């Protein structure tokens, strides 16, 4: 069940990105354009999240490692989104390459940290 919460976070970023800089109109064509843009953005932003969900589920990773990988991805997603959203330069969109190239590294660091924290918590409670 916690997979759904982690997979919904890119949808929030996609919604904010899709609605930013657009004038809201109350007609069907605006809604269709925005929905199409939202779907495209979600597929782009959530690709590393879905990949990590599939990998961690297939290899039956521990909950600590799985959540740690997702938290690392969330931090990377928000930091890159913030940097791209704050920049008015035309080449700022290239910052998303950082997201895709850095995702495996952040997943590995987050999974190791999550696993370590989970084992540390079990040793402290015992």
mmCIF file of N, CA, C and O in Angstrom, residues 40-126:
data_model
loop_
_atom_site.group_PDB
_atom_site.id
_atom_site.type_symbol
_atom_site.label_atom_id
_atom_site.label_comp_id
_atom_site.label_asym_id
_atom_site.label_seq_id
_atom_site.Cartn_x
_atom_site.Cartn_y
_atom_site.Cartn_z
ATOM 1 N N UNK A 40 1.540 13.298 -19.904
ATOM 2 C CA UNK A 40 2.919 13.229 -20.407
ATOM 3 C C UNK A 40 3.923 13.530 -19.309
ATOM 4 O O UNK A 40 4.932 12.832 -19.169
ATOM 5 N N UNK A 41 3.652 14.565 -18.528
ATOM 6 C CA UNK A 41 4.575 14.932 -17.452
ATOM 7 C C UNK A 41 4.648 13.849 -16.383
ATOM 8 O O UNK A 41 5.728 13.570 -15.855
ATOM 9 N N UNK A 42 3.511 13.240 -16.055
ATOM 10 C CA UNK A 42 3.541 12.181 -15.052
ATOM 11 C C UNK A 42 4.381 11.006 -15.528
ATOM 12 O O UNK A 42 5.152 10.435 -14.756
ATOM 13 N N UNK A 43 4.230 10.631 -16.788
ATOM 14 C CA UNK A 43 5.011 9.508 -17.297
ATOM 15 C C UNK A 43 6.506 9.814 -17.270
ATOM 16 O O UNK A 43 7.324 8.932 -17.006
ATOM 17 N N UNK A 44 6.868 11.059 -17.512
ATOM 18 C CA UNK A 44 8.279 11.439 -17.467
ATOM 19 C C UNK A 44 8.792 11.452 -16.031
ATOM 20 O O UNK A 44 9.840 10.888 -15.726
ATOM 21 N N UNK A 45 8.044 12.101 -15.137
ATOM 22 C CA UNK A 45 8.507 12.249 -13.758
ATOM 23 C C UNK A 45 8.456 10.944 -12.977
ATOM 24 O O UNK A 45 9.257 10.724 -12.076
ATOM 25 N N UNK A 46 7.512 10.076 -13.285
ATOM 26 C CA UNK A 46 7.321 8.867 -12.489
ATOM 27 C C UNK A 46 8.080 7.655 -13.011
ATOM 28 O O UNK A 46 8.059 6.605 -12.378
ATOM 29 N N UNK A 47 8.758 7.778 -14.135
ATOM 30 C CA UNK A 47 9.471 6.623 -14.702
ATOM 31 C C UNK A 47 10.484 6.023 -13.719
ATOM 32 O O UNK A 47 10.489 4.794 -13.524
ATOM 33 N N UNK A 48 11.335 6.820 -13.065
ATOM 34 C CA UNK A 48 12.246 6.206 -12.083
ATOM 35 C C UNK A 48 11.515 5.611 -10.880
ATOM 36 O O UNK A 48 11.942 4.583 -10.343
ATOM 37 N N UNK A 49 10.399 6.221 -10.466
ATOM 38 C CA UNK A 49 9.630 5.696 -9.345
ATOM 39 C C UNK A 49 9.026 4.333 -9.689
ATOM 40 O O UNK A 49 9.069 3.401 -8.882
ATOM 41 N N UNK A 50 8.467 4.220 -10.879
ATOM 42 C CA UNK A 50 7.889 2.949 -11.300
ATOM 43 C C UNK A 50 8.977 1.894 -11.470
ATOM 44 O O UNK A 50 8.764 0.719 -11.135
ATOM 45 N N UNK A 51 10.115 2.299 -11.982
ATOM 46 C CA UNK A 51 11.225 1.347 -12.134
ATOM 47 C C UNK A 51 11.671 0.823 -10.779
ATOM 48 O O UNK A 51 11.893 -0.381 -10.607
ATOM 49 N N UNK A 52 11.816 1.720 -9.812
ATOM 50 C CA UNK A 52 12.227 1.292 -8.479
ATOM 51 C C UNK A 52 11.155 0.421 -7.827
ATOM 52 O O UNK A 52 11.474 -0.557 -7.146
ATOM 53 N N UNK A 53 9.897 0.739 -8.039
ATOM 54 C CA UNK A 53 8.820 -0.088 -7.487
ATOM 55 C C UNK A 53 8.869 -1.495 -8.079
ATOM 56 O O UNK A 53 8.714 -2.487 -7.354
ATOM 57 N N UNK A 54 9.112 -1.593 -9.370
ATOM 58 C CA UNK A 54 9.186 -2.909 -10.016
ATOM 59 C C UNK A 54 10.402 -3.691 -9.546
ATOM 60 O O UNK A 54 10.301 -4.890 -9.243
ATOM 61 N N UNK A 55 11.539 -3.029 -9.468
ATOM 62 C CA UNK A 55 12.772 -3.711 -9.050
ATOM 63 C C UNK A 55 12.690 -4.159 -7.600
ATOM 64 O O UNK A 55 13.011 -5.307 -7.268
ATOM 65 N N UNK A 56 12.249 -3.266 -6.718
ATOM 66 C CA UNK A 56 12.187 -3.628 -5.300
ATOM 67 C C UNK A 56 11.116 -4.681 -5.041
ATOM 68 O O UNK A 56 11.276 -5.520 -4.158
ATOM 69 N N UNK A 57 10.037 -4.663 -5.807
ATOM 70 C CA UNK A 57 9.018 -5.695 -5.656
ATOM 71 C C UNK A 57 9.470 -7.043 -6.194
ATOM 72 O O UNK A 57 9.210 -8.082 -5.590
ATOM 73 N N UNK A 58 10.157 -7.029 -7.312
ATOM 74 C CA UNK A 58 10.614 -8.274 -7.923
ATOM 75 C C UNK A 58 11.656 -8.975 -7.056
ATOM 76 O O UNK A 58 11.613 -10.186 -6.867
ATOM 77 N N UNK A 59 12.590 -8.195 -6.525
ATOM 78 C CA UNK A 59 13.643 -8.778 -5.697
ATOM 79 C C UNK A 59 13.267 -8.838 -4.217
ATOM 80 O O UNK A 59 14.107 -9.189 -3.389
ATOM 81 N N UNK A 60 12.039 -8.491 -3.898
ATOM 82 C CA UNK A 60 11.513 -8.538 -2.535
ATOM 83 C C UNK A 60 12.430 -7.817 -1.548
ATOM 84 O O UNK A 60 12.867 -8.371 -0.536
ATOM 85 N N UNK A 61 12.707 -6.575 -1.858
ATOM 86 C CA UNK A 61 13.555 -5.754 -0.990
ATOM 87 C C UNK A 61 12.832 -5.481 0.327
ATOM 88 O O UNK A 61 11.605 -5.502 0.396
ATOM 89 N N UNK A 62 13.607 -5.224 1.353
ATOM 90 C CA UNK A 62 13.009 -4.925 2.647
ATOM 91 C C UNK A 62 12.272 -3.590 2.579
ATOM 92 O O UNK A 62 12.523 -2.766 1.700
ATOM 93 N N UNK A 63 11.364 -3.403 3.515
ATOM 94 C CA UNK A 63 10.583 -2.165 3.523
ATOM 95 C C UNK A 63 11.490 -0.961 3.734
ATOM 96 O O UNK A 63 11.293 0.085 3.121
ATOM 97 N N UNK A 64 12.494 -1.092 4.573
ATOM 98 C CA UNK A 64 13.415 0.015 4.820
ATOM 99 C C UNK A 64 14.169 0.416 3.565
ATOM 100 O O UNK A 64 14.321 1.599 3.261
ATOM 101 N N UNK A 65 14.643 -0.576 2.822
ATOM 102 C CA UNK A 65 15.372 -0.279 1.585
ATOM 103 C C UNK A 65 14.445 0.321 0.539
ATOM 104 O O UNK A 65 14.815 1.261 -0.168
ATOM 105 N N UNK A 66 13.232 -0.206 0.436
ATOM 106 C CA UNK A 66 12.287 0.299 -0.546
ATOM 107 C C UNK A 66 11.906 1.744 -0.253
ATOM 108 O O UNK A 66 11.937 2.601 -1.143
ATOM 109 N N UNK A 67 11.549 2.011 0.983
ATOM 110 C CA UNK A 67 11.170 3.372 1.358
ATOM 111 C C UNK A 67 12.361 4.317 1.238
ATOM 112 O O UNK A 67 12.221 5.457 0.794
ATOM 113 N N UNK A 68 13.547 3.866 1.601
ATOM 114 C CA UNK A 68 14.745 4.691 1.457
ATOM 115 C C UNK A 68 15.003 5.075 0.017
ATOM 116 O O UNK A 68 15.354 6.223 -0.286
ATOM 117 N N UNK A 69 14.824 4.136 -0.911
ATOM 118 C CA UNK A 69 14.978 4.447 -2.329
ATOM 119 C C UNK A 69 13.957 5.458 -2.812
ATOM 120 O O UNK A 69 14.274 6.380 -3.569
ATOM 121 N N UNK A 70 12.708 5.301 -2.349
ATOM 122 C CA UNK A 70 11.676 6.264 -2.732
ATOM 123 C C UNK A 70 11.952 7.644 -2.154
ATOM 124 O O UNK A 70 11.749 8.657 -2.831
ATOM 125 N N UNK A 71 12.403 7.703 -0.921
ATOM 126 C CA UNK A 71 12.697 9.006 -0.315
ATOM 127 C C UNK A 71 13.839 9.697 -1.053
ATOM 128 O O UNK A 71 13.794 10.902 -1.297
ATOM 129 N N UNK A 72 14.849 8.934 -1.431
ATOM 130 C CA UNK A 72 15.919 9.512 -2.240
ATOM 131 C C UNK A 72 15.405 10.054 -3.560
ATOM 132 O O UNK A 72 15.783 11.148 -3.987
ATOM 133 N N UNK A 73 14.517 9.313 -4.216
ATOM 134 C CA UNK A 73 13.931 9.785 -5.470
ATOM 135 C C UNK A 73 13.089 11.030 -5.263
ATOM 136 O O UNK A 73 13.107 11.949 -6.088
ATOM 137 N N UNK A 74 12.333 11.074 -4.163
ATOM 138 C CA UNK A 74 11.508 12.255 -3.889
ATOM 139 C C UNK A 74 12.375 13.497 -3.699
ATOM 140 O O UNK A 74 12.063 14.566 -4.223
ATOM 141 N N UNK A 75 13.441 13.349 -2.936
ATOM 142 C CA UNK A 75 14.331 14.492 -2.718
ATOM 143 C C UNK A 75 14.967 14.958 -4.017
ATOM 144 O O UNK A 75 15.063 16.164 -4.268
ATOM 145 N N UNK A 76 15.389 14.021 -4.842
ATOM 146 C CA UNK A 76 15.970 14.383 -6.134
ATOM 147 C C UNK A 76 14.929 15.043 -7.038
ATOM 148 O O UNK A 76 15.217 16.061 -7.678
ATOM 149 N N UNK A 77 13.730 14.507 -7.068
ATOM 150 C CA UNK A 77 12.663 15.077 -7.893
ATOM 151 C C UNK A 77 12.346 16.503 -7.483
ATOM 152 O O UNK A 77 12.274 17.407 -8.320
ATOM 153 N N UNK A 78 12.184 16.736 -6.185
ATOM 154 C CA UNK A 78 11.855 18.080 -5.731
ATOM 155 C C UNK A 78 13.011 19.058 -5.924
ATOM 156 O O UNK A 78 12.787 20.211 -6.274
ATOM 157 N N UNK A 79 14.227 18.609 -5.714
ATOM 158 C CA UNK A 79 15.353 19.530 -5.892
ATOM 159 C C UNK A 79 15.532 19.907 -7.361
ATOM 160 O O UNK A 79 15.743 21.079 -7.686
ATOM 161 N N UNK A 80 15.437 18.941 -8.266
ATOM 162 C CA UNK A 80 15.564 19.262 -9.694
ATOM 163 C C UNK A 80 14.386 20.099 -10.153
ATOM 164 O O UNK A 80 14.544 21.078 -10.894
ATOM 165 N N UNK A 81 13.182 19.763 -9.714
ATOM 166 C CA UNK A 81 12.004 20.551 -10.073
ATOM 167 C C UNK A 81 12.148 21.986 -9.584
ATOM 168 O O UNK A 81 11.853 22.930 -10.317
ATOM 169 N N UNK A 82 12.622 22.161 -8.364
ATOM 170 C CA UNK A 82 12.801 23.500 -7.817
ATOM 171 C C UNK A 82 13.833 24.289 -8.619
ATOM 172 O O UNK A 82 13.625 25.459 -8.935
ATOM 173 N N UNK A 83 14.943 23.659 -8.960
ATOM 174 C CA UNK A 83 15.979 24.334 -9.740
ATOM 175 C C UNK A 83 15.487 24.702 -11.138
ATOM 176 O O UNK A 83 15.760 25.797 -11.633
ATOM 177 N N UNK A 84 14.752 23.804 -11.775
ATOM 178 C CA UNK A 84 14.238 24.085 -13.117
ATOM 179 C C UNK A 84 13.140 25.139 -13.060
ATOM 180 O O UNK A 84 13.082 26.038 -13.897
ATOM 181 N N UNK A 85 12.264 25.058 -12.061
ATOM 182 C CA UNK A 85 11.161 26.012 -11.957
ATOM 183 C C UNK A 85 11.652 27.417 -11.622
ATOM 184 O O UNK A 85 11.041 28.405 -12.037
ATOM 185 N N UNK A 86 12.749 27.534 -10.886
ATOM 186 C CA UNK A 86 13.252 28.848 -10.485
ATOM 187 C C UNK A 86 14.050 29.532 -11.584
ATOM 188 O O UNK A 86 14.242 30.738 -11.548
ATOM 189 N N UNK A 87 14.499 28.789 -12.557
ATOM 190 C CA UNK A 87 15.343 29.356 -13.597
ATOM 191 C C UNK A 87 14.493 29.841 -14.759
ATOM 192 O O UNK A 87 13.534 29.195 -15.165
ATOM 193 N N UNK A 88 14.857 30.980 -15.285
ATOM 194 C CA UNK A 88 14.154 31.506 -16.452
ATOM 195 C C UNK A 88 14.968 31.294 -17.726
ATOM 196 O O UNK A 88 14.583 31.759 -18.790
ATOM 197 N N UNK A 89 16.082 30.612 -17.616
ATOM 198 C CA UNK A 89 16.930 30.343 -18.776
ATOM 199 C C UNK A 89 16.302 29.263 -19.656
ATOM 200 O O UNK A 89 15.607 28.381 -19.168
ATOM 201 N N UNK A 90 16.571 29.321 -20.943
ATOM 202 C CA UNK A 90 15.989 28.350 -21.864
ATOM 203 C C UNK A 90 16.602 26.965 -21.704
ATOM 204 O O UNK A 90 15.957 25.963 -21.990
ATOM 205 N N UNK A 91 17.828 26.876 -21.241
ATOM 206 C CA UNK A 91 18.481 25.576 -21.086
ATOM 207 C C UNK A 91 18.191 24.937 -19.723
ATOM 208 O O UNK A 91 18.749 23.896 -19.412
ATOM 209 N N UNK A 92 17.330 25.525 -18.921
ATOM 210 C CA UNK A 92 17.026 24.983 -17.593
ATOM 211 C C UNK A 92 16.325 23.631 -17.682
ATOM 212 O O UNK A 92 16.451 22.802 -16.789
ATOM 213 N N UNK A 93 15.590 23.398 -18.766
ATOM 214 C CA UNK A 93 14.902 22.116 -18.912
ATOM 215 C C UNK A 93 15.877 20.954 -19.020
ATOM 216 O O UNK A 93 15.506 19.807 -18.770
ATOM 217 N N UNK A 94 17.120 21.229 -19.363
ATOM 218 C CA UNK A 94 18.127 20.171 -19.404
ATOM 219 C C UNK A 94 18.438 19.641 -18.014
ATOM 220 O O UNK A 94 19.095 18.608 -17.884
ATOM 221 N N UNK A 95 17.982 20.328 -16.985
ATOM 222 C CA UNK A 95 18.169 19.857 -15.618
ATOM 223 C C UNK A 95 17.481 18.532 -15.360
ATOM 224 O O UNK A 95 17.853 17.804 -14.439
ATOM 225 N N UNK A 96 16.487 18.202 -16.181
ATOM 226 C CA UNK A 96 15.814 16.918 -15.996
ATOM 227 C C UNK A 96 16.714 15.756 -16.345
ATOM 228 O O UNK A 96 16.474 14.620 -15.893
ATOM 229 N N UNK A 97 17.764 15.985 -17.113
ATOM 230 C CA UNK A 97 18.742 14.925 -17.347
ATOM 231 C C UNK A 97 19.433 14.546 -16.039
ATOM 232 O O UNK A 97 19.795 13.389 -15.829
ATOM 233 N N UNK A 98 19.612 15.525 -15.167
ATOM 234 C CA UNK A 98 20.181 15.244 -13.846
ATOM 235 C C UNK A 98 19.272 14.278 -13.094
ATOM 236 O O UNK A 98 19.742 13.361 -12.415
ATOM 237 N N UNK A 99 17.980 14.477 -13.229
ATOM 238 C CA UNK A 99 17.011 13.610 -12.551
ATOM 239 C C UNK A 99 17.124 12.174 -13.046
ATOM 240 O O UNK A 99 17.188 11.238 -12.250
ATOM 241 N N UNK A 100 17.156 11.991 -14.351
ATOM 242 C CA UNK A 100 17.205 10.640 -14.897
ATOM 243 C C UNK A 100 18.564 9.979 -14.708
ATOM 244 O O UNK A 100 18.640 8.781 -14.446
ATOM 245 N N UNK A 101 19.632 10.731 -14.838
ATOM 246 C CA UNK A 101 20.963 10.149 -14.662
ATOM 247 C C UNK A 101 21.308 9.953 -13.187
ATOM 248 O O UNK A 101 22.071 9.047 -12.834
ATOM 249 N N UNK A 102 20.766 10.800 -12.333
ATOM 250 C CA UNK A 102 21.047 10.686 -10.905
ATOM 251 C C UNK A 102 20.130 9.738 -10.165
ATOM 252 O O UNK A 102 20.414 9.350 -9.027
ATOM 253 N N UNK A 103 19.023 9.329 -10.793
ATOM 254 C CA UNK A 103 18.053 8.471 -10.114
ATOM 255 C C UNK A 103 18.648 7.148 -9.635
ATOM 256 O O UNK A 103 18.428 6.776 -8.473
ATOM 257 N N UNK A 104 19.401 6.411 -10.452
ATOM 258 C CA UNK A 104 19.956 5.152 -9.933
ATOM 259 C C UNK A 104 20.912 5.350 -8.763
ATOM 260 O O UNK A 104 20.927 4.547 -7.822
ATOM 261 N N UNK A 105 21.666 6.416 -8.797
ATOM 262 C CA UNK A 105 22.611 6.691 -7.712
ATOM 263 C C UNK A 105 21.865 7.013 -6.426
ATOM 264 O O UNK A 105 22.182 6.495 -5.350
ATOM 265 N N UNK A 106 20.841 7.857 -6.536
ATOM 266 C CA UNK A 106 20.069 8.255 -5.363
ATOM 267 C C UNK A 106 19.263 7.077 -4.824
ATOM 268 O O UNK A 106 19.117 6.937 -3.608
ATOM 269 N N UNK A 107 18.770 6.223 -5.709
ATOM 270 C CA UNK A 107 18.051 5.025 -5.250
ATOM 271 C C UNK A 107 18.991 4.137 -4.439
ATOM 272 O O UNK A 107 18.624 3.651 -3.364
ATOM 273 N N UNK A 108 20.195 3.923 -4.940
ATOM 274 C CA UNK A 108 21.152 3.065 -4.227
ATOM 275 C C UNK A 108 21.509 3.654 -2.868
ATOM 276 O O UNK A 108 21.507 2.940 -1.857
ATOM 277 N N UNK A 109 21.793 4.947 -2.832
ATOM 278 C CA UNK A 109 22.137 5.592 -1.555
ATOM 279 C C UNK A 109 20.957 5.537 -0.599
ATOM 280 O O UNK A 109 21.110 5.222 0.590
ATOM 281 N N UNK A 110 19.755 5.833 -1.095
ATOM 282 C CA UNK A 110 18.562 5.801 -0.252
ATOM 283 C C UNK A 110 18.245 4.415 0.255
ATOM 284 O O UNK A 110 17.853 4.240 1.410
ATOM 285 N N UNK A 111 18.415 3.398 -0.596
ATOM 286 C CA UNK A 111 18.137 2.024 -0.171
ATOM 287 C C UNK A 111 19.115 1.571 0.900
ATOM 288 O O UNK A 111 18.720 0.934 1.883
ATOM 289 N N UNK A 112 20.374 1.907 0.725
ATOM 290 C CA UNK A 112 21.377 1.538 1.732
ATOM 291 C C UNK A 112 21.101 2.270 3.044
ATOM 292 O O UNK A 112 21.147 1.670 4.126
ATOM 293 N N UNK A 113 20.790 3.557 2.950
ATOM 294 C CA UNK A 113 20.490 4.334 4.163
ATOM 295 C C UNK A 113 19.219 3.824 4.830
ATOM 296 O O UNK A 113 19.165 3.696 6.066
ATOM 297 N N UNK A 114 18.197 3.511 4.046
ATOM 298 C CA UNK A 114 16.954 2.995 4.616
ATOM 299 C C UNK A 114 17.142 1.656 5.293
ATOM 300 O O UNK A 114 16.589 1.402 6.364
ATOM 301 N N UNK A 115 17.929 0.816 4.685
ATOM 302 C CA UNK A 115 18.209 -0.491 5.284
ATOM 303 C C UNK A 115 19.006 -0.337 6.580
ATOM 304 O O UNK A 115 18.755 -1.018 7.571
ATOM 305 N N UNK A 116 19.977 0.569 6.579
ATOM 306 C CA UNK A 116 20.777 0.813 7.771
ATOM 307 C C UNK A 116 19.921 1.380 8.903
ATOM 308 O O UNK A 116 20.026 0.945 10.055
ATOM 309 N N UNK A 117 19.061 2.339 8.580
ATOM 310 C CA UNK A 117 18.202 2.946 9.608
ATOM 311 C C UNK A 117 17.227 1.913 10.161
ATOM 312 O O UNK A 117 16.990 1.856 11.376
ATOM 313 N N UNK A 118 16.660 1.071 9.301
ATOM 314 C CA UNK A 118 15.733 0.039 9.771
ATOM 315 C C UNK A 118 16.433 -0.951 10.692
ATOM 316 O O UNK A 118 15.891 -1.345 11.728
ATOM 317 N N UNK A 119 17.654 -1.360 10.337
ATOM 318 C CA UNK A 119 18.370 -2.300 11.206
ATOM 319 C C UNK A 119 18.812 -1.630 12.496
ATOM 320 O O UNK A 119 18.824 -2.256 13.553
ATOM 321 N N UNK A 120 19.149 -0.357 12.436
ATOM 322 C CA UNK A 120 19.547 0.373 13.634
ATOM 323 C C UNK A 120 18.358 0.523 14.587
ATOM 324 O O UNK A 120 18.504 0.374 15.799
ATOM 325 N N UNK A 121 17.164 0.769 14.040
ATOM 326 C CA UNK A 121 15.981 0.904 14.871
ATOM 327 C C UNK A 121 15.623 -0.413 15.538
ATOM 328 O O UNK A 121 15.171 -0.419 16.684
ATOM 329 N N UNK A 122 15.802 -1.530 14.837
ATOM 330 C CA UNK A 122 15.488 -2.819 15.454
ATOM 331 C C UNK A 122 16.480 -3.171 16.535
ATOM 332 O O UNK A 122 16.118 -3.797 17.544
ATOM 333 N N UNK A 123 17.759 -2.769 16.353
ATOM 334 C CA UNK A 123 18.743 -3.020 17.406
ATOM 335 C C UNK A 123 18.482 -2.149 18.623
ATOM 336 O O UNK A 123 18.721 -2.574 19.743
ATOM 337 N N UNK A 124 17.998 -0.928 18.424
ATOM 338 C CA UNK A 124 17.719 -0.031 19.543
ATOM 339 C C UNK A 124 16.505 -0.502 20.349
ATOM 340 O O UNK A 124 16.456 -0.310 21.549
ATOM 341 N N UNK A 125 15.508 -1.084 19.687
ATOM 342 C CA UNK A 125 14.311 -1.521 20.397
ATOM 343 C C UNK A 125 14.498 -2.873 21.080
ATOM 344 O O UNK A 125 13.717 -3.250 21.932
ATOM 345 N N UNK A 126 15.528 -3.605 20.714
ATOM 346 C CA UNK A 126 15.744 -4.932 21.311
ATOM 347 C C UNK A 126 16.480 -4.872 22.624
ATOM 348 O O UNK A 126 16.932 -3.999 23.171
#
